[in-house]
CSV table of C-alpha atoms in Angstrom, one decimal:
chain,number,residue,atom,x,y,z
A,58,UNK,CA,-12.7,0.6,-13.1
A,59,UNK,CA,-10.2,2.9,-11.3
A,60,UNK,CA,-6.8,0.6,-11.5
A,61,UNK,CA,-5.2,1.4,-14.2
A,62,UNK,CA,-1.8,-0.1,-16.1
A,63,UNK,CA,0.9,2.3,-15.7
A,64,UNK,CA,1.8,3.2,-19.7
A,65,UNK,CA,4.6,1.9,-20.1
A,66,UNK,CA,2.6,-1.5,-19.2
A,67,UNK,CA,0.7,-3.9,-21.3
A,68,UNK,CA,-2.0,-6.6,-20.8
A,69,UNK,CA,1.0,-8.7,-22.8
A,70,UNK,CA,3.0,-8.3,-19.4
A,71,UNK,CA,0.3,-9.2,-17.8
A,72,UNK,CA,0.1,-12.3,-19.9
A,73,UNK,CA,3.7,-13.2,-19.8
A,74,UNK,CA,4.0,-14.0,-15.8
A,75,UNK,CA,0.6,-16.2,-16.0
A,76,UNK,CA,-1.8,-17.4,-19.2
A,77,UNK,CA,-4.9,-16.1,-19.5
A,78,UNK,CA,-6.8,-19.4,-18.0
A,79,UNK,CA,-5.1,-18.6,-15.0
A,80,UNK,CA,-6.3,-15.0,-14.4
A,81,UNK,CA,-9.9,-16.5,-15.1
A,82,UNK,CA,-9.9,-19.7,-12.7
A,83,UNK,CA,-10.7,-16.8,-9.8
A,84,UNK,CA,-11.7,-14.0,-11.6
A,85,UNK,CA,-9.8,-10.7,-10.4
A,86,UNK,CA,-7.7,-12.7,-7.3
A,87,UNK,CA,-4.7,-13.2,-9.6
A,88,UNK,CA,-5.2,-9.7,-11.4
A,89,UNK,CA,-5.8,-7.8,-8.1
A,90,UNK,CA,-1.7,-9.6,-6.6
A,91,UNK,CA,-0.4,-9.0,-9.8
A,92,UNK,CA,-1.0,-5.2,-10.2
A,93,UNK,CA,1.1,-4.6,-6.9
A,94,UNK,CA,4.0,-6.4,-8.4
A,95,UNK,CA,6.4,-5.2,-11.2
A,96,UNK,CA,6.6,-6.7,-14.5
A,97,UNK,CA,8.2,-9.8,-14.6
A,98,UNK,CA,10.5,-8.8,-18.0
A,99,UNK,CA,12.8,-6.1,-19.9
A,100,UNK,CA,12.3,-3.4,-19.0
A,101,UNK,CA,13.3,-4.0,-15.4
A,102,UNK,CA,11.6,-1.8,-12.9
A,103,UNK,CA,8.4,-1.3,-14.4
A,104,UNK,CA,4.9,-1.6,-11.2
A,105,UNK,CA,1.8,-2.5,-12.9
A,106,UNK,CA,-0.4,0.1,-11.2
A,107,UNK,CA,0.7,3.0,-9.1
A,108,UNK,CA,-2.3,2.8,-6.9
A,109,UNK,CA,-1.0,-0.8,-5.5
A,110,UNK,CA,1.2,-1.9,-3.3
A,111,UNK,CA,2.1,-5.3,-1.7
A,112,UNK,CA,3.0,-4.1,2.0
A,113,UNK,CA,5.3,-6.7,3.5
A,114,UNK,CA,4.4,-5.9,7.4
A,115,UNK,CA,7.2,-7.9,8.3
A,116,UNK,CA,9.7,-4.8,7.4
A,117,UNK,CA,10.9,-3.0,10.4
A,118,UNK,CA,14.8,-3.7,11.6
A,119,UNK,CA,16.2,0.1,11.6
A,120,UNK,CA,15.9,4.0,11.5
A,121,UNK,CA,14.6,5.2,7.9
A,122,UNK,CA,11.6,1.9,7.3
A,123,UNK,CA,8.9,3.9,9.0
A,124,UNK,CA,10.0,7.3,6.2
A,125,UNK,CA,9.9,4.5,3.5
A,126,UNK,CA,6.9,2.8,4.1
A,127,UNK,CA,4.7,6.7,4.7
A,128,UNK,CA,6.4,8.2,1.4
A,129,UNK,CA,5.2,4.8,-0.5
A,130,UNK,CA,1.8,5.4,1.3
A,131,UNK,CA,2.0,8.8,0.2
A,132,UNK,CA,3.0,8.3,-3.5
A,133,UNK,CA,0.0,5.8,-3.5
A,134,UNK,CA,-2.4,8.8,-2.4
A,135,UNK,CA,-1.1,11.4,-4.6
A,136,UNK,CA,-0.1,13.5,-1.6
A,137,UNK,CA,4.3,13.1,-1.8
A,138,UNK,CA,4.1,16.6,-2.0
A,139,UNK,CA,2.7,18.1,0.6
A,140,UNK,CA,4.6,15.4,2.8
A,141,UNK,CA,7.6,16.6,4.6
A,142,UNK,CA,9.8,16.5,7.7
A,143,UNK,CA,9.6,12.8,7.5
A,144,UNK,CA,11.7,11.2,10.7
A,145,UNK,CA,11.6,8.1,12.7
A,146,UNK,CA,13.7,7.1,15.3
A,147,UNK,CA,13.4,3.0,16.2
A,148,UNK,CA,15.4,1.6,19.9
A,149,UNK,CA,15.1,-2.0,19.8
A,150,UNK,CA,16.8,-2.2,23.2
A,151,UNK,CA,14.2,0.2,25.2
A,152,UNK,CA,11.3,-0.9,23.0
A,153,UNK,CA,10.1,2.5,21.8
A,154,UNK,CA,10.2,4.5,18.7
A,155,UNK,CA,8.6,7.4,16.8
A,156,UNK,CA,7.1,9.1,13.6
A,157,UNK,CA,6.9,12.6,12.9
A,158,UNK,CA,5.5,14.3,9.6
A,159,UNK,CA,4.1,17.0,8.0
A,160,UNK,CA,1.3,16.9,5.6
A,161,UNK,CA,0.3,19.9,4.1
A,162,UNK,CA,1.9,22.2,6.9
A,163,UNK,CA,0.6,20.0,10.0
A,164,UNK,CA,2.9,18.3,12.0
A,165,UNK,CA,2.0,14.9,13.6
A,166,UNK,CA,4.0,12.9,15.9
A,167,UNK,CA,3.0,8.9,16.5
A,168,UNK,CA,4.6,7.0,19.5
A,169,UNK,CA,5.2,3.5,17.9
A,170,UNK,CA,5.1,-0.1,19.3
A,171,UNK,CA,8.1,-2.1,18.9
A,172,UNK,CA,7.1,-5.7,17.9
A,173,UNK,CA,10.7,-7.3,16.2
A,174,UNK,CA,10.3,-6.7,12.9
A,175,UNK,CA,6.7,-6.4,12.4
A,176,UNK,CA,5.2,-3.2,11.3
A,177,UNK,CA,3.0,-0.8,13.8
A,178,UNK,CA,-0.1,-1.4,11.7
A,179,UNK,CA,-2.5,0.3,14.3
A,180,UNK,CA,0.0,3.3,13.7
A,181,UNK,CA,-0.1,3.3,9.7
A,182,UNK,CA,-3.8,2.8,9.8
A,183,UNK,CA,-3.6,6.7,11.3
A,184,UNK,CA,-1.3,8.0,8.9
A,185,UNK,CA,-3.7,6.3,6.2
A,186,UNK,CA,-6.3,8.1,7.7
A,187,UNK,CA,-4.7,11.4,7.4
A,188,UNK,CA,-3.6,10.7,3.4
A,189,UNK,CA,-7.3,10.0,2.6
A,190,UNK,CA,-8.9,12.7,1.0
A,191,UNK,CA,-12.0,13.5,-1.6
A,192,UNK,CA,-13.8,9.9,-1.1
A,193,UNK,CA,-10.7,7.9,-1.6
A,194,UNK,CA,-9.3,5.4,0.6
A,195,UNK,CA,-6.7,2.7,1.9
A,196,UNK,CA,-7.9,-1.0,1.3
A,197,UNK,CA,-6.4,-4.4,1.7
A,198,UNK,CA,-6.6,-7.6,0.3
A,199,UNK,CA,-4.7,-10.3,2.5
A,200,UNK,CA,-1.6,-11.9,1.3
A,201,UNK,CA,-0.1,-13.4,4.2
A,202,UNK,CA,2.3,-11.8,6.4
A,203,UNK,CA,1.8,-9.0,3.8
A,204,UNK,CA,-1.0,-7.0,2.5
A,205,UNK,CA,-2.1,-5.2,-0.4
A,206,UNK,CA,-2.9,-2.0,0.1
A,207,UNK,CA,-5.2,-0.2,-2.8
A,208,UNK,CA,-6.2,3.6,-2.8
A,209,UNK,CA,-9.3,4.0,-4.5
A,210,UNK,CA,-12.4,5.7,-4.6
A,211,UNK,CA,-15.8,4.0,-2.3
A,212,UNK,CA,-17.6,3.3,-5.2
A,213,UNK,CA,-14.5,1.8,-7.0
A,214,UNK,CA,-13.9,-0.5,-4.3
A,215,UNK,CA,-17.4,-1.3,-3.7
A,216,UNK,CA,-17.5,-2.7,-7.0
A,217,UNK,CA,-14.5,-4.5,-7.1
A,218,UNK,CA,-16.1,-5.9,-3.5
A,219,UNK,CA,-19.2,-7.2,-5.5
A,220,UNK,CA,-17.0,-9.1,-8.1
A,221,UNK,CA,-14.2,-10.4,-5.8
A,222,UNK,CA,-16.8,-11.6,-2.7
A,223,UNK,CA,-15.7,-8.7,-0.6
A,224,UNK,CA,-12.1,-9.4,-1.2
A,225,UNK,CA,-10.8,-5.3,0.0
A,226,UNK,CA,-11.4,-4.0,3.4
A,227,UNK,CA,-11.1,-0.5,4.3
A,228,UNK,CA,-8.2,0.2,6.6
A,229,UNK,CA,-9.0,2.3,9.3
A,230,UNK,CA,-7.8,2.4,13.2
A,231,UNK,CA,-11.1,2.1,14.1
């Protein structure tokens, strides 16, 4: 249905972190966290799904987290390589910062706002905005002070909205 396991993934290490009975007590809530984590076994390092990602918003304490968190964002739309001239510059102690890309040849520069160690979501929701191509785009499923961010197709996440009771919401800055 558009989410894939990576192939060097099975439903076995799917099963090995919870039984079966408890992906079914609420169908798809336990499947949909899972496939942003990595499998819980040998070999180490393995995600479930590349189109997943468990976006801890709580994240920011130096220069370099904004570059990680829009190359993940980028790897997640299929668009790492037209990124480039990733840079952000964070001052605690003034509260200001910035981000400044390319993406396929067009620079953009975001002012960001300082808030501890929270993320600028309003900010990422823009950068989302400009990965999004051919009908595909950022969702999120709540998981407490994180979220999980999907890239999929509409129709894709319409459907998983009609078995999950309108679990994903689009991002947008809107």
């Amino acid at each position: 249905m558009g989410l894939k396991l990576e192939e060097n993934v099975s439903i076995d290490d799917l099963l090995y972190s919870f039984d079966r009975e408890a992906y079914e007590e609420e169908p798809f809530d336990l499947l949909l966290f899972m496939l942003c984590s990595e499998v819980e076994r040998e070999p180490w390092g393995r995600d479930f799904c590349r189109n997943v990602w468990n976006f801890d918003t709580e994240c920011i304490a130096k220069d370099g987290d904004y570059v990680a968190i829009v190359k993940k964002l980028a790897d997640l739309s299929g668009r790492s390589e037209e990124l480039s001239d990733l840079e952000d510059h964070l001052d605690f102690e003034e509260n200001t910062g910035w981000l400044k890309y390319k993406l396929a040849g067009k620079e953009q520069t975001w002012d960001l706002e300082i808030m501890d160690d929270w993320a600028d979501t309003l900010t990422l929701c823009y950068v989302m905005e400009h990965l999004e191509q051919k009908n595909c785009y950022f969702y999120s499923k709540d998981n407490g002070q994180a979220m999980i961010l999907f890239y999929l197709p509409q129709e894709v996440a319409e459907q998983l909205n009609i078995l999950t009771n309108g679990a994903l919401e689009r991002r947008t800055a809107g």
